[in-house]
Amino acid sequence: MPKDFLALTDWSRDDLDKIFTLTRDLKDKQKRGEEHHLLKGKTLAMIFEKSSTRTRISFEVGMFQLGGHALFLSSGNTQMGRGEPVQDSARVMARYCDGVMIRTFSQQLVEDFARHADVPVVNALTDLYHPCQVMADLFTVIEHKGSYRDLAYCWIGDGNNMAHSWINAAAVFGFELRVATPKGYEPDAAVVARAKKMGAKILYTQDPAEAARGAMVLNTDVWASMGQEAEQQEREKDFKGFQLNRDIVALADPGCIVLHCLPAHRDEEITDEVIEGPHSVVFDQAENRLHVQKAILVTLMG
């Protein structure tokens, strides 16, 4: 089992399935009001270079529920923000804390930090991957459909870090994935090549209808992610026709579920009608960030 949680493709399906099993157990314990202080006395450093709502709250609350402590560290208020070498920060933090969570821009920074830290490092989002989110998404699928297996999944929108994480998930878990992106916004070629080498069953298309037809899980994200705000107007033009709306949902399986990692730009990449509609499990999905991340932390730090 890997020391760190940096990308899904670093892990085996069996080990990730064990995280799902532990997630179910921890969620049940919390719902019953049972203490589960599996990380009592342990500390998680949380480094943020990107703003956050769900990530900060879920990790901080999760560590509290596990009997540990979380430290919020904004990069602008640490020596990392003033240019301290990553290897120096990693070595020092590893001597103070039992684990480190990083939410940042560069995947390379997270990997460099993990290489020099003697404690587990969790990727809480980079511009390349968002593995914790897709684990929460798949656990939500398990809750609503009984299993993540033998289902058709659909991604509509930008070929961004979430698209990459779904591509990785298809490679590891073996399910069918359709990815619909506008021309010029395709997923990273290296991510695609790695998934293909692992035998992933993925259809890449520029037609959202083709991707959605018969799918059981529909998924999207904002068209302009953090750091791309200046491209908002241009992207709105380029993504015309890629909205997750009533017509797209009607093409999917009648029992389909709709996911969105949030925050959502309602009536842009997804309509208000769909996100509030009967197929939406968006807020179950958001809640499950807490439970899945607790399981990841216990697996790495317990």
PDB file of C-alpha atoms in Angstrom, residues 57-192:
ATOM      1  CA  ILE A  57     -14.210  21.970   6.689  1.00  0.00           C
ATOM      2  CA  SER A  58     -14.281  18.250   5.873  1.00  0.00           C
ATOM      3  CA  PHE A  59     -10.637  17.602   6.765  1.00  0.00           C
ATOM      4  CA  GLU A  60     -10.734  19.734   9.899  1.00  0.00           C
ATOM      5  CA  VAL A  61     -14.005  18.250  11.160  1.00  0.00           C
ATOM      6  CA  GLY A  62     -12.819  14.790  10.154  1.00  0.00           C
ATOM      7  CA  MET A  63      -9.665  15.012  12.242  1.00  0.00           C
ATOM      8  CA  PHE A  64     -11.692  16.265  15.211  1.00  0.00           C
ATOM      9  CA  GLN A  65     -14.129  13.346  14.925  1.00  0.00           C
ATOM     10  CA  LEU A  66     -11.190  10.941  14.696  1.00  0.00           C
ATOM     11  CA  GLY A  67      -9.785  12.352  17.963  1.00  0.00           C
ATOM     12  CA  GLY A  68      -6.898  14.206  16.311  1.00  0.00           C
ATOM     13  CA  HIS A  69      -6.071  17.811  15.529  1.00  0.00           C
ATOM     14  CA  ALA A  70      -5.808  19.729  12.258  1.00  0.00           C
ATOM     15  CA  LEU A  71      -3.632  22.793  11.663  1.00  0.00           C
ATOM     16  CA  PHE A  72      -4.726  25.278   8.979  1.00  0.00           C
ATOM     17  CA  LEU A  73      -1.650  26.663   7.203  1.00  0.00           C
ATOM     18  CA  SER A  74      -2.082  29.275   4.495  1.00  0.00           C
ATOM     19  CA  SER A  75       0.970  29.257   2.253  1.00  0.00           C
ATOM     20  CA  GLY A  76       1.089  33.049   2.421  1.00  0.00           C
ATOM     21  CA  ASN A  77       1.588  32.835   6.182  1.00  0.00           C
ATOM     22  CA  THR A  78       4.306  30.190   6.145  1.00  0.00           C
ATOM     23  CA  GLN A  79       7.909  30.203   5.001  1.00  0.00           C
ATOM     24  CA  MET A  80       6.858  28.186   1.942  1.00  0.00           C
ATOM     25  CA  GLY A  81       5.105  31.332   0.760  1.00  0.00           C
ATOM     26  CA  ARG A  82       8.380  33.219   1.092  1.00  0.00           C
ATOM     27  CA  GLY A  83      10.371  30.752  -0.962  1.00  0.00           C
ATOM     28  CA  GLU A  84      11.584  28.135   1.514  1.00  0.00           C
ATOM     29  CA  PRO A  85      12.551  25.020  -0.470  1.00  0.00           C
ATOM     30  CA  VAL A  86       9.842  22.358  -0.491  1.00  0.00           C
ATOM     31  CA  GLN A  87      12.256  19.734   0.819  1.00  0.00           C
ATOM     32  CA  ASP A  88      13.047  21.850   3.877  1.00  0.00           C
ATOM     33  CA  SER A  89       9.397  22.493   4.737  1.00  0.00           C
ATOM     34  CA  ALA A  90       8.562  18.818   4.204  1.00  0.00           C
ATOM     35  CA  ARG A  91      11.302  17.543   6.487  1.00  0.00           C
ATOM     36  CA  VAL A  92      10.412  19.972   9.270  1.00  0.00           C
ATOM     37  CA  MET A  93       6.647  19.424   9.134  1.00  0.00           C
ATOM     38  CA  ALA A  94       7.171  15.670   9.154  1.00  0.00           C
ATOM     39  CA  ARG A  95       8.939  16.037  12.505  1.00  0.00           C
ATOM     40  CA  TYR A  96       6.031  18.007  13.971  1.00  0.00           C
ATOM     41  CA  CYS A  97       2.977  16.336  12.423  1.00  0.00           C
ATOM     42  CA  ASP A  98       1.706  12.834  11.670  1.00  0.00           C
ATOM     43  CA  GLY A  99       0.418  13.721   8.207  1.00  0.00           C
ATOM     44  CA  VAL A 100       0.178  16.571   5.715  1.00  0.00           C
ATOM     45  CA  MET A 101      -2.687  17.555   3.415  1.00  0.00           C
ATOM     46  CA  ILE A 102      -1.960  19.951   0.532  1.00  0.00           C
ATOM     47  CA  ARG A 103      -4.377  21.919  -1.666  1.00  0.00           C
ATOM     48  CA  THR A 104      -2.362  23.710  -4.300  1.00  0.00           C
ATOM     49  CA  PHE A 105      -1.799  24.372  -8.001  1.00  0.00           C
ATOM     50  CA  SER A 106       1.143  22.137  -8.904  1.00  0.00           C
ATOM     51  CA  GLN A 107       0.985  18.342  -8.788  1.00  0.00           C
ATOM     52  CA  GLN A 108       4.786  18.389  -8.867  1.00  0.00           C
ATOM     53  CA  LEU A 109       4.883  20.356  -5.606  1.00  0.00           C
ATOM     54  CA  VAL A 110       2.740  17.724  -3.878  1.00  0.00           C
ATOM     55  CA  GLU A 111       4.890  14.907  -5.215  1.00  0.00           C
ATOM     56  CA  ASP A 112       8.116  16.680  -4.218  1.00  0.00           C
ATOM     57  CA  PHE A 113       6.735  17.310  -0.736  1.00  0.00           C
ATOM     58  CA  ALA A 114       5.752  13.652  -0.357  1.00  0.00           C
ATOM     59  CA  ARG A 115       9.167  12.482  -1.532  1.00  0.00           C
ATOM     60  CA  HIS A 116      10.910  14.431   1.230  1.00  0.00           C
ATOM     61  CA  ALA A 117       8.364  13.948   4.041  1.00  0.00           C
ATOM     62  CA  ASP A 118       8.567  10.862   6.240  1.00  0.00           C
ATOM     63  CA  VAL A 119       4.821  11.056   6.988  1.00  0.00           C
ATOM     64  CA  PRO A 120       1.798  10.482   4.711  1.00  0.00           C
ATOM     65  CA  VAL A 121       0.866  13.277   2.305  1.00  0.00           C
ATOM     66  CA  VAL A 122      -2.662  13.680   0.904  1.00  0.00           C
ATOM     67  CA  ASN A 123      -3.415  15.496  -2.341  1.00  0.00           C
ATOM     68  CA  ALA A 124      -6.478  17.606  -1.511  1.00  0.00           C
ATOM     69  CA  LEU A 125      -6.490  19.143  -5.022  1.00  0.00           C
ATOM     70  CA  THR A 126      -4.015  20.220  -7.651  1.00  0.00           C
ATOM     71  CA  ASP A 127      -4.536  21.532 -11.165  1.00  0.00           C
ATOM     72  CA  LEU A 128      -3.931  17.973 -12.397  1.00  0.00           C
ATOM     73  CA  TYR A 129      -5.846  15.743  -9.953  1.00  0.00           C
ATOM     74  CA  HIS A 130      -8.511  15.762  -7.250  1.00  0.00           C
ATOM     75  CA  PRO A 131      -8.430  12.155  -5.983  1.00  0.00           C
ATOM     76  CA  CYS A 132     -10.288  12.714  -2.698  1.00  0.00           C
ATOM     77  CA  GLN A 133     -13.243  14.188  -4.558  1.00  0.00           C
ATOM     78  CA  VAL A 134     -13.609  11.318  -7.009  1.00  0.00           C
ATOM     79  CA  MET A 135     -13.421   8.839  -4.123  1.00  0.00           C
ATOM     80  CA  ALA A 136     -16.323  10.678  -2.461  1.00  0.00           C
ATOM     81  CA  ASP A 137     -18.158  10.646  -5.798  1.00  0.00           C
ATOM     82  CA  LEU A 138     -17.753   6.895  -6.206  1.00  0.00           C
ATOM     83  CA  PHE A 139     -18.798   6.220  -2.616  1.00  0.00           C
ATOM     84  CA  THR A 140     -21.947   8.228  -3.368  1.00  0.00           C
ATOM     85  CA  VAL A 141     -22.550   6.019  -6.410  1.00  0.00           C
ATOM     86  CA  ILE A 142     -22.159   2.934  -4.198  1.00  0.00           C
ATOM     87  CA  GLU A 143     -24.726   4.314  -1.731  1.00  0.00           C
ATOM     88  CA  HIS A 144     -27.306   5.079  -4.422  1.00  0.00           C
ATOM     89  CA  LYS A 145     -26.667   2.240  -6.895  1.00  0.00           C
ATOM     90  CA  GLY A 146     -25.268  -0.504  -4.684  1.00  0.00           C
ATOM     91  CA  SER A 147     -21.956  -0.657  -6.536  1.00  0.00           C
ATOM     92  CA  TYR A 148     -19.750   1.392  -8.822  1.00  0.00           C
ATOM     93  CA  ARG A 149     -19.320  -1.613 -11.133  1.00  0.00           C
ATOM     94  CA  ASP A 150     -21.073  -2.298 -14.443  1.00  0.00           C
ATOM     95  CA  LEU A 151     -22.306   1.287 -14.839  1.00  0.00           C
ATOM     96  CA  ALA A 152     -21.768   3.802 -17.622  1.00  0.00           C
ATOM     97  CA  TYR A 153     -20.331   7.122 -16.438  1.00  0.00           C
ATOM     98  CA  CYS A 154     -20.423  10.424 -18.286  1.00  0.00           C
ATOM     99  CA  TRP A 155     -18.269  13.534 -17.860  1.00  0.00           C
ATOM    100  CA  ILE A 156     -19.420  16.695 -19.646  1.00  0.00           C
ATOM    101  CA  GLY A 157     -17.358  19.888 -19.590  1.00  0.00           C
ATOM    102  CA  ASP A 158     -13.727  20.865 -19.183  1.00  0.00           C
ATOM    103  CA  GLY A 159     -10.876  18.366 -19.422  1.00  0.00           C
ATOM    104  CA  ASN A 160      -9.694  19.559 -16.009  1.00  0.00           C
ATOM    105  CA  ASN A 161      -8.429  17.988 -12.782  1.00  0.00           C
ATOM    106  CA  MET A 162     -11.797  16.358 -12.133  1.00  0.00           C
ATOM    107  CA  ALA A 163     -11.926  14.907 -15.643  1.00  0.00           C
ATOM    108  CA  HIS A 164      -8.398  13.582 -15.097  1.00  0.00           C
ATOM    109  CA  SER A 165      -9.415  12.022 -11.797  1.00  0.00           C
ATOM    110  CA  TRP A 166     -12.399  10.312 -13.430  1.00  0.00           C
ATOM    111  CA  ILE A 167     -10.111   9.021 -16.188  1.00  0.00           C
ATOM    112  CA  ASN A 168      -7.799   7.626 -13.514  1.00  0.00           C
ATOM    113  CA  ALA A 169     -10.775   6.073 -11.738  1.00  0.00           C
ATOM    114  CA  ALA A 170     -11.926   4.373 -14.944  1.00  0.00           C
ATOM    115  CA  ALA A 171      -8.433   2.938 -15.357  1.00  0.00           C
ATOM    116  CA  VAL A 172      -8.244   1.613 -11.788  1.00  0.00           C
ATOM    117  CA  PHE A 173     -11.838   0.462 -11.233  1.00  0.00           C
ATOM    118  CA  GLY A 174     -12.558  -0.746 -14.759  1.00  0.00           C
ATOM    119  CA  PHE A 175     -15.888   0.955 -15.457  1.00  0.00           C
ATOM    120  CA  GLU A 176     -17.003   2.555 -18.733  1.00  0.00           C
ATOM    121  CA  LEU A 177     -16.469   6.323 -18.990  1.00  0.00           C
ATOM    122  CA  ARG A 178     -17.536   8.783 -21.691  1.00  0.00           C
ATOM    123  CA  VAL A 179     -15.761  12.171 -21.676  1.00  0.00           C
ATOM    124  CA  ALA A 180     -17.319  15.038 -23.666  1.00  0.00           C
ATOM    125  CA  THR A 181     -15.277  18.232 -23.946  1.00  0.00           C
ATOM    126  CA  PRO A 182     -15.242  21.116 -26.438  1.00  0.00           C
ATOM    127  CA  LYS A 183     -12.465  21.199 -28.994  1.00  0.00           C
ATOM    128  CA  GLY A 184      -9.352  22.618 -27.401  1.00  0.00           C
ATOM    129  CA  TYR A 185     -10.363  21.617 -23.871  1.00  0.00           C
ATOM    130  CA  GLU A 186      -9.485  17.930 -24.039  1.00  0.00           C
ATOM    131  CA  PRO A 187      -7.904  16.134 -21.044  1.00  0.00           C
ATOM    132  CA  ASP A 188      -4.131  16.120 -20.652  1.00  0.00           C
ATOM    133  CA  ALA A 189      -2.539  13.786 -23.204  1.00  0.00           C
ATOM    134  CA  ALA A 190      -0.235  12.151 -20.650  1.00  0.00           C
ATOM    135  CA  VAL A 191      -3.173  11.338 -18.356  1.00  0.00           C
ATOM    136  CA  VAL A 192      -5.069   9.833 -21.299  1.00  0.00           C
TER     137      VAL A 192
END
